[in-house]
Short mmCIF file of C-alpha atoms in Angstrom, two decimals:
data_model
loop_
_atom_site.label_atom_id
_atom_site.label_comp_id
_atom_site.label_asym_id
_atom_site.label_seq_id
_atom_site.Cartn_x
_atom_site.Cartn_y
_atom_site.Cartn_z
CA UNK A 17 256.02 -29.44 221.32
CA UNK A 18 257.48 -26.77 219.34
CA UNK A 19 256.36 -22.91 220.88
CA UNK A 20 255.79 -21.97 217.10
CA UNK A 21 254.61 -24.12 214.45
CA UNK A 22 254.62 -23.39 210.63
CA UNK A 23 252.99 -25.09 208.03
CA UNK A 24 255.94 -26.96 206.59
CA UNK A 25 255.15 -26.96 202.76
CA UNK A 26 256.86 -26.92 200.04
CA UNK A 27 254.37 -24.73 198.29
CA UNK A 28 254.21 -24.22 194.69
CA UNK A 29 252.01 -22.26 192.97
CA UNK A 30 251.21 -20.36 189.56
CA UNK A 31 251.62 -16.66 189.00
CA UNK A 32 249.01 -14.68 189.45
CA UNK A 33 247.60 -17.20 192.66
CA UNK A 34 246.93 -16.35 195.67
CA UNK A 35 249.32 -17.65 198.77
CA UNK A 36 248.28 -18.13 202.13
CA UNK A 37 251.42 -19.09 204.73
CA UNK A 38 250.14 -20.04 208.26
CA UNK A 39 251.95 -20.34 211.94
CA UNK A 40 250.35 -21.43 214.99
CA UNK A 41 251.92 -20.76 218.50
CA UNK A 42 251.30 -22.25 221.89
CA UNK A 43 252.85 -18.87 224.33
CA UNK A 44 250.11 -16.26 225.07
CA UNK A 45 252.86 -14.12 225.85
CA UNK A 46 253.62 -13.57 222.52
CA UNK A 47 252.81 -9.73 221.22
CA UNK A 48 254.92 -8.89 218.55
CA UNK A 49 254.55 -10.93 215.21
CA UNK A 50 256.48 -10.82 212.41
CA UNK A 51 257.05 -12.36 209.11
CA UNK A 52 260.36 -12.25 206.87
CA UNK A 53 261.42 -13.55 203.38
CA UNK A 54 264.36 -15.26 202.88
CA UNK A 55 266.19 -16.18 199.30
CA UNK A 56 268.94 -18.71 198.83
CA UNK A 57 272.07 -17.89 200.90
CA UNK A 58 270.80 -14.86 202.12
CA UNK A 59 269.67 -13.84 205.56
CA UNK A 60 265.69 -13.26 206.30
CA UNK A 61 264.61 -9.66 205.33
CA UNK A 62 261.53 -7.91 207.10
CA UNK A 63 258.66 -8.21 205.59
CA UNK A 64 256.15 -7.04 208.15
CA UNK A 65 255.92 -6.33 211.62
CA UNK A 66 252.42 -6.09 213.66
CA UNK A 67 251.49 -6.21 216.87
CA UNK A 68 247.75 -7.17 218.24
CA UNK A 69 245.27 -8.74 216.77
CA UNK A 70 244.11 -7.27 213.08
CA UNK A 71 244.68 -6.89 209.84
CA UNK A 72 248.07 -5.14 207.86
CA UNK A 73 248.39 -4.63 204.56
CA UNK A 74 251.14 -3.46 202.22
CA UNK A 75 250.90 -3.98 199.03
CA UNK A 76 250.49 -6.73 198.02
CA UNK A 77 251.09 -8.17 201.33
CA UNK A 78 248.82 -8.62 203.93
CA UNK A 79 249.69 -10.34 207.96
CA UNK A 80 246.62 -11.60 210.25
CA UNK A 81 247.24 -11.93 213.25
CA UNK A 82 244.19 -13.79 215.16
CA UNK A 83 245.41 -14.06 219.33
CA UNK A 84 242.78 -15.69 220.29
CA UNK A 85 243.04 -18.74 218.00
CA UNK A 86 246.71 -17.84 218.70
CA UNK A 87 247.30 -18.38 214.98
CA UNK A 88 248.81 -15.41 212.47
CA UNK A 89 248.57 -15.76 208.35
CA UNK A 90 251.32 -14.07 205.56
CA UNK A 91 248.63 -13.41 202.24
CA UNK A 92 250.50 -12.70 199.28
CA UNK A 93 248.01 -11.36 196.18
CA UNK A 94 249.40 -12.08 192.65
CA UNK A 95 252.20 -13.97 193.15
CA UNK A 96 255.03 -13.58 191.22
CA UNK A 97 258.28 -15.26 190.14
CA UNK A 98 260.34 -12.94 192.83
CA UNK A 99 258.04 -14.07 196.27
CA UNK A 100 259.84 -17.41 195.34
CA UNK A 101 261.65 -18.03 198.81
CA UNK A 102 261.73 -19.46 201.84
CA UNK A 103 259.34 -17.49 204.42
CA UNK A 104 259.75 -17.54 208.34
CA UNK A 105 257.45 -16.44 211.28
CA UNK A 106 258.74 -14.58 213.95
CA UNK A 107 257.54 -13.72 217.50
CA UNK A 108 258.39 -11.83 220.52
CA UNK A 109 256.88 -11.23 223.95
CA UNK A 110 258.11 -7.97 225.48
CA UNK A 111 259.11 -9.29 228.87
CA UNK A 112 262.22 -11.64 227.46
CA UNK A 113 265.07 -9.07 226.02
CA UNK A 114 263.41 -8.90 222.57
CA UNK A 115 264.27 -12.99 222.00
CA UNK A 116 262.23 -13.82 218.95
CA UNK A 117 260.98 -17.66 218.50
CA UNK A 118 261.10 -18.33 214.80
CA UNK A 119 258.99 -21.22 212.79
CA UNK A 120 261.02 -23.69 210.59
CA UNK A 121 259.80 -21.62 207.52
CA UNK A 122 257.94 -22.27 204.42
CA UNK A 123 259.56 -22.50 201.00
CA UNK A 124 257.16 -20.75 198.27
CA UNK A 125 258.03 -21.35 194.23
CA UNK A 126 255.59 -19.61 192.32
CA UNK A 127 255.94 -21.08 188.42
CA UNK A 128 255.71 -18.36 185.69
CA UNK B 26 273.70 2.65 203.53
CA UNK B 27 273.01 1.13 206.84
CA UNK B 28 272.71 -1.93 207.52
CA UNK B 29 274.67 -5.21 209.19
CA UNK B 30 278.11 -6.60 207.62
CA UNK B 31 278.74 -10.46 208.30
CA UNK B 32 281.97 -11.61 206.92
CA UNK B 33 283.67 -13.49 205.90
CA UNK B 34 280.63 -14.94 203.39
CA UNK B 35 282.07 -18.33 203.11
CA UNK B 36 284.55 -20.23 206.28
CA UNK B 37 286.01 -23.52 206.45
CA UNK B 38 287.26 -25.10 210.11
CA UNK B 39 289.65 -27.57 210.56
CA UNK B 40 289.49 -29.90 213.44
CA UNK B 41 290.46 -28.42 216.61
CA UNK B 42 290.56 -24.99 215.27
CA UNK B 43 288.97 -21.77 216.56
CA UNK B 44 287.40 -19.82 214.20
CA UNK B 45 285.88 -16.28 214.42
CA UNK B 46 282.71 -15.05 212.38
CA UNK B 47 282.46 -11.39 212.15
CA UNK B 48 279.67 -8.71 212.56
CA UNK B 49 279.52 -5.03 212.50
CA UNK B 50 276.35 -2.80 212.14
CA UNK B 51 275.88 0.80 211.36
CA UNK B 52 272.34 0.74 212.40
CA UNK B 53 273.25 2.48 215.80
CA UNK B 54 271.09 -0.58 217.35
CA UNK B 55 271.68 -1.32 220.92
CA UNK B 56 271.19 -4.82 220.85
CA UNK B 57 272.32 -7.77 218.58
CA UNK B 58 271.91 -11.38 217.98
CA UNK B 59 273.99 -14.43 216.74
CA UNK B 60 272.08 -17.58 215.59
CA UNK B 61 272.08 -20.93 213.47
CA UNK B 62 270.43 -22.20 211.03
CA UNK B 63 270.29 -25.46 209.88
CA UNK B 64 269.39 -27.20 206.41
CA UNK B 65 264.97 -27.08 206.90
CA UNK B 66 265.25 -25.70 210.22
CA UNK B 67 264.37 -22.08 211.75
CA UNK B 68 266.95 -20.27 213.33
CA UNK B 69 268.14 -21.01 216.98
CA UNK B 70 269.56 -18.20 218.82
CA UNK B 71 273.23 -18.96 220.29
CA UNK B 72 273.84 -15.43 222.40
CA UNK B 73 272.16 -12.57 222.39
CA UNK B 74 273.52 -8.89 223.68
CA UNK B 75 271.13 -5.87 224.69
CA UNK B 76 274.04 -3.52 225.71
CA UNK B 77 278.05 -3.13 225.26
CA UNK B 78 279.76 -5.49 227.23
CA UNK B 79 277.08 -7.35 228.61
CA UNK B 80 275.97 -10.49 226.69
CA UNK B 81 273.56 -13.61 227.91
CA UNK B 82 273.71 -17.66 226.61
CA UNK B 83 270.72 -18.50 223.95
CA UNK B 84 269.04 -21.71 223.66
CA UNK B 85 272.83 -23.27 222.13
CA UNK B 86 275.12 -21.33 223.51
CA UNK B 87 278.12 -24.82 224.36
CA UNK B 88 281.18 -24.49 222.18
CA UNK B 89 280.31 -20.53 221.33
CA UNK B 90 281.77 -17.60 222.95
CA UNK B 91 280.94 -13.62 221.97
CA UNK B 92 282.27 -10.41 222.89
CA UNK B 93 280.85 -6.92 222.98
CA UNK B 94 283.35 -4.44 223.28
CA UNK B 95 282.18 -1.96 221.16
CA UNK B 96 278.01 -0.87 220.57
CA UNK B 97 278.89 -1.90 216.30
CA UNK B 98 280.32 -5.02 217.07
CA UNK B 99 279.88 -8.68 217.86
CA UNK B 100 281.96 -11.39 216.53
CA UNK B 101 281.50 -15.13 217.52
CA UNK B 102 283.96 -17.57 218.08
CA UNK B 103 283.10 -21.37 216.99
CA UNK B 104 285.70 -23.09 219.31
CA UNK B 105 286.81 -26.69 219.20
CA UNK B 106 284.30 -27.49 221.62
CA UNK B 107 281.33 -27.36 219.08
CA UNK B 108 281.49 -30.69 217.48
CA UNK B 109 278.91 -30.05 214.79
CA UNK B 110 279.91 -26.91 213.62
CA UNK B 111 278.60 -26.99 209.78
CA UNK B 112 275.83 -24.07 209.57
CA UNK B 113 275.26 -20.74 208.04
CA UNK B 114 275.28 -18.60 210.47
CA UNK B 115 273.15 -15.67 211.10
CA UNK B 116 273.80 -12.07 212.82
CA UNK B 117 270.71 -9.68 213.95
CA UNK B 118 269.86 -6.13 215.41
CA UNK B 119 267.39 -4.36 216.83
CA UNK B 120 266.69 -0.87 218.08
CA UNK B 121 266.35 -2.35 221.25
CA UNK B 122 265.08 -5.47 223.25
CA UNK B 123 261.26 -5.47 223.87
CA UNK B 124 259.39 -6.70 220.75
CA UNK B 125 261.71 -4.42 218.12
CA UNK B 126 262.26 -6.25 214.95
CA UNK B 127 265.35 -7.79 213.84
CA UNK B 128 267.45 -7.00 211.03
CA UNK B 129 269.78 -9.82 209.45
CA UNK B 130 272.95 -9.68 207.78
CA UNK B 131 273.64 -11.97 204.97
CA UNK B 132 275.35 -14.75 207.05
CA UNK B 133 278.48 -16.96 207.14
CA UNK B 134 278.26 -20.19 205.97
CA UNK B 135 280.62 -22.84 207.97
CA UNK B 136 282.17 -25.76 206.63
CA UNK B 137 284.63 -28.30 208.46
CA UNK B 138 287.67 -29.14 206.18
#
């Protein structure tokens, strides 16, 4: 069994819709939590970083992370043509030299 | 601007060849990060260095080697011994080790002629 596991998708979805992109994770070690977009040959840009259990927002943006269900959400509010991409989970305990475990990423088309 | 130069953008390998991916940040980041990533797949972390030359194996580290000679540095060598070499190939830094996020360059993508 995979440490991290991300909903696998594809996802496709209208403008305007709301998108909900979900990662479970098995290591309670795990404090740092992180999400990133990436586009077609690109590499993965940061999209948000949190640490503890809450609530972040920015934007139109928002990361969950819920420990105790071990389970952390992406939210993305009126989606548009440009959040169409492939988006990863990342997380890191502190104890192992800032090694991040990464899901297998979800690829998000949002139709105009 | 500062940020994290992979090149070259596009490399092709023939058999038995070596082949060396380049990485250079301006980020002043003290440690950096080499991994793959397959077609569907997350990325897998092949070496890893938190200080100049000092480097540790990642999860699939057999047929890589890395160097870390200077703090903006880290190329990886794809050597003949890495018999499945097609990938795109990422580079990372971070401030630091300990939780800090990583920041990506655009990646190499490697092709066997």
């Amino acid at each position: 069994q995979k440490e991290v596991e991300q909903d696998p998708g594809p996802l496709s979805v209208p403008e305007g819709a709301i998108v909900s992109l979900n990662c479970t994770y098995s290591n309670s070690a795990f404090q740092y939590f992180m999400w990133y977009r990436q586009y077609s040959r690109k590499g993965p840009e940061l999209l948000m970083y949190t640490y503890s259990s809450g609530n972040k927002e920015d934007g139109r943006f928002t990361a969950q992370v819920d420990k105790s269900s071990k389970y952390i959400s992406l939210f993305i509010r009126d989606s548009q043509p440009s959040d169409s991409a492939t988006y990863l989970c990342a997380m890191t305990d502190n104890t192992n030299a800032g090694k991040s475990t990464f899901g297998d990423g979800t690829t998000l088309t949002v139709k105009p | 601007d500062g940020g994290i130069t992979q090149s070259p953008k596009y490399l092709f390998r023939k058999e038995g060849q070596n082949v060396t991916l380049s990485c250079e940040q301006n980020l002043n980041h003290d440690a950096m990060y080499w991994y793959r990533q397959d077609p569907g797949q997350g990325l897998r972390l092949i070496y890893y260095s938190q200080i100049v030359n000092d480097f540790q194996k990642g999860d699939i580290a057999e047929g890589y080697s890395v160097s870390r000679e200077k703090k903006e540095s880290f190329p990886l060598t794809v050597t003949s011994a890495q018999k499945n070499p097609t990938a795109f190939y990422l580079c990372a830094s971070s401030i630091s080790g300990g939780g800090q996020p990583q920041h990506f360059g655009d990646g190499t993508r490697l092709s066997i002629l």
